[in-house]
Every structure is written in C-alpha cells, then in structure tokens.
Short mmCIF file of C-alpha atoms and ligand atoms in Angstrom, two decimals:
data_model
loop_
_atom_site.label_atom_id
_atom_site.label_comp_id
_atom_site.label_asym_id
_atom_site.label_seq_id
_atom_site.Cartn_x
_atom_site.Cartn_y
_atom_site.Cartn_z
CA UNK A 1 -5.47 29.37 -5.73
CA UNK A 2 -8.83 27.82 -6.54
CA UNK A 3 -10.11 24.86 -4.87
CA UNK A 4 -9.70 21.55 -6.59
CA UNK A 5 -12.16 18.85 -6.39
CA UNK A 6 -10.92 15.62 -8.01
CA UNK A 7 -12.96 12.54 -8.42
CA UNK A 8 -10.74 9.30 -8.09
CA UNK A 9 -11.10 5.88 -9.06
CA UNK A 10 -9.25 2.70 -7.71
CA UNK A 11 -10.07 -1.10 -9.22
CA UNK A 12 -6.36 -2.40 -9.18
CA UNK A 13 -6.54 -5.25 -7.00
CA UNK A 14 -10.22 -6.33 -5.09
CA UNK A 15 -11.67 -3.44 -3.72
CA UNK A 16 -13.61 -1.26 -5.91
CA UNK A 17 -13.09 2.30 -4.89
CA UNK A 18 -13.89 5.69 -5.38
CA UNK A 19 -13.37 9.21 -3.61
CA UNK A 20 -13.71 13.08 -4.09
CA UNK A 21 -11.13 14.79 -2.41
CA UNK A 22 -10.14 18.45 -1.92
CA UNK A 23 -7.04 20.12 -2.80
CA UNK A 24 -5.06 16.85 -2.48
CA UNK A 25 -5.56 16.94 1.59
CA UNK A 26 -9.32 16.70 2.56
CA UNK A 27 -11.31 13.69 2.02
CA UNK A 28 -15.45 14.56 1.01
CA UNK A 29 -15.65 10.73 0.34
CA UNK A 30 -14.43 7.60 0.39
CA UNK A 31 -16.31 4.67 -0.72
CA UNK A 32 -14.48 1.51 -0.68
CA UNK A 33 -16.46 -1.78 -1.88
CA UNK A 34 -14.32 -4.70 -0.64
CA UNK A 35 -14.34 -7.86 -2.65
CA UNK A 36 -12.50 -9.77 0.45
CA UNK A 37 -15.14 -12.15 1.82
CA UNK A 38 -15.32 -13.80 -2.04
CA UNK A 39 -11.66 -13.91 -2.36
CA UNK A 40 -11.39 -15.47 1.01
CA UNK A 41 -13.14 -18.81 -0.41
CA UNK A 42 -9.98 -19.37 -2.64
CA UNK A 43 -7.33 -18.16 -0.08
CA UNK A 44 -6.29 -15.03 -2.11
CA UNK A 45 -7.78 -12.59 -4.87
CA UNK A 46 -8.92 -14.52 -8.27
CA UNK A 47 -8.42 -12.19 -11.24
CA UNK A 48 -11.43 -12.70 -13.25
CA UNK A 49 -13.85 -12.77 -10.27
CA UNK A 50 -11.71 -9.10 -9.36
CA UNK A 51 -13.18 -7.85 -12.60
CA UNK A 52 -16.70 -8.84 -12.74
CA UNK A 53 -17.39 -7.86 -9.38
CA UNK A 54 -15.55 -4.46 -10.75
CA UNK A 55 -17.72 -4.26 -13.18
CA UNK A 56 -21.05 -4.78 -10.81
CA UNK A 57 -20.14 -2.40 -8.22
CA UNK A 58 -18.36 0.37 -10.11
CA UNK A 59 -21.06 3.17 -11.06
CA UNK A 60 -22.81 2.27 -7.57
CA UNK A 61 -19.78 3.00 -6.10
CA UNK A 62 -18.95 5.97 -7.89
CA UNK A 63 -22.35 7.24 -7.27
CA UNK A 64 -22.06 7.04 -3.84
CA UNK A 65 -18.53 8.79 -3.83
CA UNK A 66 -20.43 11.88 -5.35
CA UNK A 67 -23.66 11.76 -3.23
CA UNK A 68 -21.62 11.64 0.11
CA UNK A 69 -19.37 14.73 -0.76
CA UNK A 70 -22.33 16.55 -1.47
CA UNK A 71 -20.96 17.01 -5.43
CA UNK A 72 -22.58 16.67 -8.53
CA UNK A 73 -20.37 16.20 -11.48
CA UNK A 74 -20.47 19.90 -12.52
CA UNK A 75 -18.12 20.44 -9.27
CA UNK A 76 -15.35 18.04 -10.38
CA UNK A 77 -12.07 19.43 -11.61
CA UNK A 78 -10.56 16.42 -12.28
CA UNK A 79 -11.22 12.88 -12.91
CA UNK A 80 -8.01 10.36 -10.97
CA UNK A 81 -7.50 6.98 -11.93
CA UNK A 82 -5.45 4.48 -10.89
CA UNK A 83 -3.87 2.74 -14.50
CA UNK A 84 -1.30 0.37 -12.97
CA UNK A 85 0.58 -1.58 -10.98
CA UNK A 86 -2.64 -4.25 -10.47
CA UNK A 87 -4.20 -6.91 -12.35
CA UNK A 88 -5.07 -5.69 -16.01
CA UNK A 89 -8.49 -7.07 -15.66
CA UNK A 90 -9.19 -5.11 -12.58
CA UNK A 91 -7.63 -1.70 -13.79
CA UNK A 92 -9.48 -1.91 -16.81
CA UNK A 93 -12.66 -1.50 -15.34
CA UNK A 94 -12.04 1.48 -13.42
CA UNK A 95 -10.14 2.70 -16.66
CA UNK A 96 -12.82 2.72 -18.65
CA UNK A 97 -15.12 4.30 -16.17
CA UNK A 98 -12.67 6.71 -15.58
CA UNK A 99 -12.00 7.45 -19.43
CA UNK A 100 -15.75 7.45 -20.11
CA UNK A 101 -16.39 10.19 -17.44
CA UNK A 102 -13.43 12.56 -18.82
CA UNK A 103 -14.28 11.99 -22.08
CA UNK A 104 -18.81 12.16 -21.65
CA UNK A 105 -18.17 15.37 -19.45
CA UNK A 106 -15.04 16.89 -21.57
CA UNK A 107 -13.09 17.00 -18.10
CA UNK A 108 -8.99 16.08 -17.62
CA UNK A 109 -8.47 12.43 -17.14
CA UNK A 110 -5.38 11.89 -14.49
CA UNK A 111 -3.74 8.92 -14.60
CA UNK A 112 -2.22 7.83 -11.41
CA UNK A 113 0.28 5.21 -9.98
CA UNK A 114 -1.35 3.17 -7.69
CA UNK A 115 2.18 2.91 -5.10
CA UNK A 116 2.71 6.51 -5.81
CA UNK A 117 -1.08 6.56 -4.32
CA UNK A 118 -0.50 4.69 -1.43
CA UNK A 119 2.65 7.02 -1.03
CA UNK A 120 0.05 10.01 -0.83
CA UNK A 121 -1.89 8.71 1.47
CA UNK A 122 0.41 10.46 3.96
CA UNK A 123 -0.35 13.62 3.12
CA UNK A 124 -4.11 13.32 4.06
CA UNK A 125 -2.90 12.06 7.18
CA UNK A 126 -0.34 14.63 8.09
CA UNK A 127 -1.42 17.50 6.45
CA UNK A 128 2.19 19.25 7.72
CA UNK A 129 3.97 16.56 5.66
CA UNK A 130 5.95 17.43 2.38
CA UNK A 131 8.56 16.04 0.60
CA UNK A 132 11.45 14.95 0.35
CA UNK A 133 11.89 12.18 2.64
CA UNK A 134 11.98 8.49 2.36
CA UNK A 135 9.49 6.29 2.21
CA UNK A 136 9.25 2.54 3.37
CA UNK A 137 6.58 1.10 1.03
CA UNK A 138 5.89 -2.18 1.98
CA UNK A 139 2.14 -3.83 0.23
CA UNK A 140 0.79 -6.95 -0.84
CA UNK A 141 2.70 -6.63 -4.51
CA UNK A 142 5.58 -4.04 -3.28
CA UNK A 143 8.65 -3.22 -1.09
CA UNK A 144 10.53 -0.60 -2.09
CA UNK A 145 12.48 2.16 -0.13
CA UNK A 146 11.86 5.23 -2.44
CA UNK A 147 13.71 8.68 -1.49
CA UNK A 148 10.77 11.15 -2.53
CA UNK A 149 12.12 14.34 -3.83
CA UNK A 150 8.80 16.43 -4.55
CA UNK A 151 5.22 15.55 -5.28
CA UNK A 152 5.89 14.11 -8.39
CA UNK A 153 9.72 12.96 -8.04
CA UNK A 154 10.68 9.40 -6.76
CA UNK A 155 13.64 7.51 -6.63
CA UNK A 156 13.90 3.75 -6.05
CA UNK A 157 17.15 3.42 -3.57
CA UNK A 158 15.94 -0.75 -3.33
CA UNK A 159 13.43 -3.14 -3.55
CA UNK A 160 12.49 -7.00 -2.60
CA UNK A 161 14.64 -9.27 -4.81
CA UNK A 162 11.12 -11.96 -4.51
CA UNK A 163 8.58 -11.94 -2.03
CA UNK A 164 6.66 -8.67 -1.42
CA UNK A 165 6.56 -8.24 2.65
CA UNK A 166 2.16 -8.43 2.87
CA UNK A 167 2.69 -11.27 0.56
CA UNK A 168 4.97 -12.83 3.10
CA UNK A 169 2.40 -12.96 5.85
CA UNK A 170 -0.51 -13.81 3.51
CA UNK A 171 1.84 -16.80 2.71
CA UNK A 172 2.39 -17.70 5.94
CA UNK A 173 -1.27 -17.19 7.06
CA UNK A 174 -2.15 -19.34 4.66
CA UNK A 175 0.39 -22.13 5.60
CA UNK A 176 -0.68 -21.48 9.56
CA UNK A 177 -4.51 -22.03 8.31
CA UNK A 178 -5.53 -18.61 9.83
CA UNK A 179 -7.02 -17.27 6.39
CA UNK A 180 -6.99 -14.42 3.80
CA UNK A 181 -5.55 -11.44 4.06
CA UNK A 182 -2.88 -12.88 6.26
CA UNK A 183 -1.15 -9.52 7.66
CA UNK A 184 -3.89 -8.34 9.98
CA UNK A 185 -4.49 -12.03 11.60
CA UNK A 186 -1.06 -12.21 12.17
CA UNK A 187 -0.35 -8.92 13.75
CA UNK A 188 -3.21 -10.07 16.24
CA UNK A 189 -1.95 -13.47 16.83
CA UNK A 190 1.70 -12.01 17.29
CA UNK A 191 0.41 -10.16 20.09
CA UNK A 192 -0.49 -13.44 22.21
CA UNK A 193 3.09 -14.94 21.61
CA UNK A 194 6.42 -14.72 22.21
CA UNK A 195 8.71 -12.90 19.22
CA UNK A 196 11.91 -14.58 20.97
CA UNK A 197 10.68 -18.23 20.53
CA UNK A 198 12.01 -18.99 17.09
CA UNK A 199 14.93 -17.61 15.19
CA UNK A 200 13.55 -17.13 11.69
CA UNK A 201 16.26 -15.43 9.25
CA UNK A 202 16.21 -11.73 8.71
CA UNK A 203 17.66 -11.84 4.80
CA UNK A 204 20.17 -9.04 3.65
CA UNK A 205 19.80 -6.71 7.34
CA UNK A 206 23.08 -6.42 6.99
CA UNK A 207 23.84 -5.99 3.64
CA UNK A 208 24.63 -2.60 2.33
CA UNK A 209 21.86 -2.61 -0.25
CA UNK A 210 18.43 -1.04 0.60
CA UNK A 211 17.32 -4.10 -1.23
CA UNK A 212 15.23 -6.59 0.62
CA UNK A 213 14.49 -10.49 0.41
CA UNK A 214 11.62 -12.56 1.98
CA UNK A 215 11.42 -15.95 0.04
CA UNK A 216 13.98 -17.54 2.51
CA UNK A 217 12.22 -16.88 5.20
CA UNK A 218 9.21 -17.93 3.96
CA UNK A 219 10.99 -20.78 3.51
CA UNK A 220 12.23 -21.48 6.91
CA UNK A 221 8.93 -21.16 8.56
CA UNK A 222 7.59 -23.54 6.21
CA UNK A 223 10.82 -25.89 7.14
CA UNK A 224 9.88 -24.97 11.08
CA UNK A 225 5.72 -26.18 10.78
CA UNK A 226 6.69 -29.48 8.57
CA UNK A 227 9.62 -30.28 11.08
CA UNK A 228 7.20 -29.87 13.44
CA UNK A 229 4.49 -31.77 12.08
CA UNK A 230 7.11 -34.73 11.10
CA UNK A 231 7.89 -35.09 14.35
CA UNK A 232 4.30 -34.84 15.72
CA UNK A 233 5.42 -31.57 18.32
CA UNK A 234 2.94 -28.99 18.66
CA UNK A 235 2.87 -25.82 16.79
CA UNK A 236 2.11 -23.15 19.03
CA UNK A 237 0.91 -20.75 16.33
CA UNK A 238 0.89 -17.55 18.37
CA UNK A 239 4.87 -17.99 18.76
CA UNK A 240 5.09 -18.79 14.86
CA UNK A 241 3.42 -15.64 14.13
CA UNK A 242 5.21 -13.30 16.13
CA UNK A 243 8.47 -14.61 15.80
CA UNK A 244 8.10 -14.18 11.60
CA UNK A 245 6.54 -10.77 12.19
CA UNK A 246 9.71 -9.83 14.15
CA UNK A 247 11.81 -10.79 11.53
CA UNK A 248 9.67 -9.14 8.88
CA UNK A 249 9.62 -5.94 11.22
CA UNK A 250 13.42 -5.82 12.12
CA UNK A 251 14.69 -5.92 8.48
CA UNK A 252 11.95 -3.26 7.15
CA UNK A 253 12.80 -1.01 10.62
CA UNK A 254 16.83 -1.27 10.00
CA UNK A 255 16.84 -0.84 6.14
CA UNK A 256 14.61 2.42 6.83
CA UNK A 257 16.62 4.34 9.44
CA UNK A 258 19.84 3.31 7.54
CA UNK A 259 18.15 4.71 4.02
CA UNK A 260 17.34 8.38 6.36
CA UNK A 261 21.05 8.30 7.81
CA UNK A 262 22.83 7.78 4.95
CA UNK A 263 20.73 10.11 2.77
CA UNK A 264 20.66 12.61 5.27
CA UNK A 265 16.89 13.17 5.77
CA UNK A 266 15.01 13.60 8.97
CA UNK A 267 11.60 12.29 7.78
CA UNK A 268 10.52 9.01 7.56
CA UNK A 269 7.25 7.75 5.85
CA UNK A 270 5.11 4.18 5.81
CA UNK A 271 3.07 3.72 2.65
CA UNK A 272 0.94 0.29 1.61
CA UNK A 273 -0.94 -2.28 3.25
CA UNK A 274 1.64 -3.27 5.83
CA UNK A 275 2.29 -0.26 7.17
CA UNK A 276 -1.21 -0.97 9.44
CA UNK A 277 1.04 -3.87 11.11
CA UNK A 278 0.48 -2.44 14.67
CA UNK A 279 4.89 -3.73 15.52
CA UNK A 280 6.30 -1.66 12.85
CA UNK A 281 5.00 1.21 13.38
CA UNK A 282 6.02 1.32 17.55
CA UNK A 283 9.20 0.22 16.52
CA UNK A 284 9.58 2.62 13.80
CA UNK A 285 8.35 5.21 16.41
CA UNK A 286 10.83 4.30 18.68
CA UNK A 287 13.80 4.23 16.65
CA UNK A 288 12.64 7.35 14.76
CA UNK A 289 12.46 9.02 18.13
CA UNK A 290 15.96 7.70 19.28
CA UNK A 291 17.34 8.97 16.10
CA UNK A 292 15.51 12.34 16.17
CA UNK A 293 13.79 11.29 12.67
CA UNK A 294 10.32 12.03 12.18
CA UNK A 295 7.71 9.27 11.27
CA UNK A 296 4.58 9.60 9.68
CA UNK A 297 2.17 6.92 8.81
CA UNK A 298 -1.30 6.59 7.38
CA UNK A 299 -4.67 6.24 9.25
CA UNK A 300 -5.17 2.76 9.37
CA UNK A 301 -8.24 2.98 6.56
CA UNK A 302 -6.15 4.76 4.00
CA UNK A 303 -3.18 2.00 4.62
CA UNK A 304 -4.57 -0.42 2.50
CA UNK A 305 -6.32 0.14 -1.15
CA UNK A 306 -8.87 3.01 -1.35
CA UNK A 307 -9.90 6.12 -3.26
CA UNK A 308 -8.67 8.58 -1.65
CA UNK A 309 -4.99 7.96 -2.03
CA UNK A 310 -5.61 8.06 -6.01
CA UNK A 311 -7.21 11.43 -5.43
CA UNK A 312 -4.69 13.09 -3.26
CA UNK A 313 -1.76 11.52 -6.04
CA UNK A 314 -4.18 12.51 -8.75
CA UNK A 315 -4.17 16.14 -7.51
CA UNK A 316 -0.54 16.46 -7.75
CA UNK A 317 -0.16 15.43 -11.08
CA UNK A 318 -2.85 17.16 -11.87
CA UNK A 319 -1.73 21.09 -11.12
CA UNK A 320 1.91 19.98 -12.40
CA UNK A 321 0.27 19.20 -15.86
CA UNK A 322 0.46 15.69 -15.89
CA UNK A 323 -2.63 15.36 -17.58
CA UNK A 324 -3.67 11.99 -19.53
CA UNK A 325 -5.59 11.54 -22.79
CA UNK A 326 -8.12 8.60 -23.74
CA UNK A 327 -5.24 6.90 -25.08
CA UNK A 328 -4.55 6.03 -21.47
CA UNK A 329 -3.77 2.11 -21.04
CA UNK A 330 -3.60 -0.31 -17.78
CA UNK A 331 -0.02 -0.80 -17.65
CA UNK A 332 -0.27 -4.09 -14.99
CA UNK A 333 3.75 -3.95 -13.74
CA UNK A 334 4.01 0.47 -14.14
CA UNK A 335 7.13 0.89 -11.91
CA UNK A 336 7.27 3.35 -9.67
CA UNK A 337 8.45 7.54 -11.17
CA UNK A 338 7.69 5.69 -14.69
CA UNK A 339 6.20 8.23 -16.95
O1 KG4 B 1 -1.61 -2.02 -0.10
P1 KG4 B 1 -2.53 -3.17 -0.10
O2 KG4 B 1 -3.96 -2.96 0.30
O3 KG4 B 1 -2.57 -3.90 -1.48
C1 KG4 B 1 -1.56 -3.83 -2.44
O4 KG4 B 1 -1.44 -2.79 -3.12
O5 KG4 B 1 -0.83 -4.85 -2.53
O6 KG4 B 1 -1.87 -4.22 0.87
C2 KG4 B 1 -2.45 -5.43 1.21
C3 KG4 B 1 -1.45 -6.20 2.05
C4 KG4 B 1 -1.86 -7.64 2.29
O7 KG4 B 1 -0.76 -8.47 1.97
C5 KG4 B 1 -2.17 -7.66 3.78
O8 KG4 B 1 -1.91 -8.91 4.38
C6 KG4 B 1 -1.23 -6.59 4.31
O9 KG4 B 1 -1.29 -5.58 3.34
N1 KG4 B 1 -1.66 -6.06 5.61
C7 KG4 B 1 -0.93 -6.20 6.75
C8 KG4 B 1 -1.70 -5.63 7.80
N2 KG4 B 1 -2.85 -5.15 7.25
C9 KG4 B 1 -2.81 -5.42 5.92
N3 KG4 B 1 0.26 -6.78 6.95
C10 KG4 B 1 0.73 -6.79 8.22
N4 KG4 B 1 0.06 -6.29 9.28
C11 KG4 B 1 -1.16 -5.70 9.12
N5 KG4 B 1 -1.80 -5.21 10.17
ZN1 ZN B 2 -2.26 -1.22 -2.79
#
C-alpha cells in the first residue's frame, strides 16, 4: 500500500497542537504549544483565553509541524482534526484551520474524536498492538472502559456517573494548594507518603457495573482537610495525596481486569491524561502480569493532549472512508463511536 502522510490538528482543550504522522504509527512531528502556565493563574483552563491563544499560535504551530517532518504541503494525504469532545471555542479554531487547509489545497478533511485519539495513541507506542481489547480511558473530561473491536469500532461497557478521574486530582490539588494540573503534583507527592494513612472511599469497586464514581470521594477528602483544619491538626499533605491516589488507582485497576475477564480478552490498554500517573500503571503491570493479560500504555508525551494521537486516529478513519466535508462542526460533548 502507499504511504500515508496525514497532517493533524488538536485545539480541544489548552494546548495547541499539530503533527504529521506516517501510516498511522510513525511520528515526523509533533509540535505541542502548551497554554498551561496562563491557565495556571486561574487554577484551571479559562475558555475564552483557550481560544485566543488558539488563534495566536495555530499557523506557527502548524508551520512548525511541517518544517520538522521535512514536508511541504504537496506531501500530505490527509488533513486530521480533532472536532469534539472539548470546549467549542477551542475546537473551532483548529476547525477552521483544518477546514481552510482541505478546502485551499482540495485535500480530504478527517474529522476525528479527540478520546478515540487519545485511544490511538497506543498504537504509536506499541506498534504490535491491534484491536480488540479494552481500554481504560481515564482524562481530565473522561472515564470510560470502552471494549475496542477494530480501528474504528468502540463500545462503551461504563463510564463515571460525575467526576472525571484527572478532574478528581486537579480538584484535590487545588483544595491541597499544590496547583494546576493537579495529577502530576500528586503522583509526585504520593510518592513521599504513606497510601495506608487514610481510608478514603473507593465508590462502586464492587459493584457489578463497569461504571465508575469520584464525587464522593472528592468529597471525603474535602471532609478529611476541613476536619482537620477545625480542629487545628496538621495536614500532612504527602499522606493526603497518596492515600486519594490509592483509592483513585484501586477502583480504575479492579474495574479494568474485571472488564478483560469477563469479556474474555487478554489485552489491556491506558488511554488519556491519567494514564501518565506513575501507580497505575505498576499496578496495572502487576495485576496484568498475575492475570497473564497484556498491558500497553502510552509514552508519557503522547498521554496527555497532542497531535499525534489525532493523526494516528485520523489515519484510520481515513483509509476506512470516513472522510468529512466542510460542513464539519465542533460537536463540544461528541460521545465516544458517535458518527
Ligand atoms: O487527556 P488530557 O491531557 O486532557 C483531557 O482530554 O482531558 O488529561 C489531562 C488530565 C489532567 O486532569 C491531569 O491532572 C491528568 O490528566 N494527569 C495526571 C497525570 N498527568 C496528567 N493524573 C494523574 N497522574 C499523572 N501523572
Ligand atoms: Zn485529552
């Protein structure tokens, strides 16, 4: 078959992204122009400053995408872009680069799902892995457990009933004063403290749903620091954090194993921002191992939002002829397999 070079664009959320990749596996570039330091002045990401600094950095970045992969826009097959789940803002930017692109060099346009991107990430990574499996997708906006049946086939077996699991530790980082985005302080701070110091609750492990639930914990570790504070005890936030991240950790690990037993599949997959949390993935290894499942996970830079992912996503749908047209809208809550 003929190589395919796809140029994809990613503005969903704050970082302003884009990346050519090769036959849906090898990455030529991968420009990612994080908005975080901004964001971090208001403790999270602020829609309409997401969009203008879009709208600054975009054609830079895109530039830069092309430059570094050695491609000129003659090369491209393809152009990607991410049209939803994000802030409509946000997606419209790269949207309308996108669109303008297809449509100024009379190329296909590829619309792409932005979890079904981060699901894809896996295959750069693990350039053995193809579906189906299951796949733990756990991001700031999303946890789902999603039984992938082929490139371009998901089902949703369950999802949070509230809180997304990176919105739980942003929360919590936030509450704890450590700062924005909360996952990655926490997994360091976890590592100084002891996981056995508090018993936070671990919402629906039990349950025979693949459905999770994080608000009531949230909840009780908000409970635990005001208690705390009432009573003028110190907080020793290294404990906090760990003990949380354990309980974040054990549902996610036990809901995951139980979705490959029962389904009868022997490979297991992390997708999203949380799967960088450095505790769920050794004890995803280690139960995977126990339970002769295979785990794969992304590189740490293609965990959270990038390019890339878009492209490798963008290059499935693209040789199974799911092609877009310039009536292509953001679609800010697209669900995941939704056409
Ligand atoms: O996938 P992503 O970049 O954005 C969305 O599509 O939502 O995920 C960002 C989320 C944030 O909530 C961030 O706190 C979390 O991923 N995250 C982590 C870690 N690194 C990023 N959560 C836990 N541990 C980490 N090491
Ligand atoms: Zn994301």
């Amino acid at each position: 078959m003929k190589d395919i070079k796809v140029l994809a664009i990613e503005s969903s959320c704050d970082e302003t992204a884009a990346s050519v990749v090769l036959n849906g596996r090898e990455v030529l570039s991968n420009i990612v122009n994080t908005q975080m330091e901004l964001h971090k002045k208001f403790g999270g990401v602020v829609p309409e400053v997401a969009s203008r600094l879009h709208m600054e950095t975009i054609n830079l970045v895109v530039k830069e995408a092309l430059e570094k992969s050695n491609s000129s826009f003659d090369d491209i097959d393809a152009i990607a872009v991410t049209y939803g789940p994000g802030l409509v803002g946000a997606l419209l930017v790269g949207l309308s680069t996108a669109k303008a692109l297809a449509f100024a060099l009379n190329k296909p346009l590829v619309g792409v799902n932005h979890i079904e991107g981060h699901i894809c990430a896996n295959y750069i990574s693990n350039k053995e892995l193809k579906p189906p499996f299951i796949c733990l997708v756990v991001s700031g906006g999303h946890t789902h457990l999603v039984e992938v049946k082929d490139y371009n086939k998901y089902d949703i077996l369950g999802r949070t009933r509230d809180d997304a699991s990176g919105e739980a530790f942003d929360k919590i980082a936030r509450a704890l004063g450590l700062g924005y985005p909360g996952g990655p302080l926490i997994d360091k701070m976890a590592k100084l403290g002891d996981e056995n110091k508090i018993d936070f609750p671990k919402a629906l492990i039990d349950d025979d749903s693949y459905d999770f639930s994080f608000s009531g914990l949230k909840s009780a570790v908000l409970n635990y620091l005001n208690a705390k504070k009432m009573k003028k005890e110190e907080i020793v936030v290294e404990d906090v954090c760990a003990s949380f991240q354990k309980a974040v950790v054990d549902v996610l690990s036990q809901k995951a194993i139980k979705a490959c037993k029962d389904k009868n599949y022997d490979t297991l997959v992390l997708a999203g921002g949380v799967a960088a949390n450095s505790k769920l993935r050794n004890q995803l290894l280690n139960i995977s191992k126990k339970n002769n499942i295979k785990l794969s996970y992304p590189n740490i830079n293609l965990c959270t939002d990038n390019a890339a992912m878009i492209g490798s996503c963008g290059y499935y749908n693209f040789i199974n002829n799911k092609i877009s047209d310039q009536g292509l809208n953001a679609v800010p809550n697209l669900k995941i397999g939704q056409e």
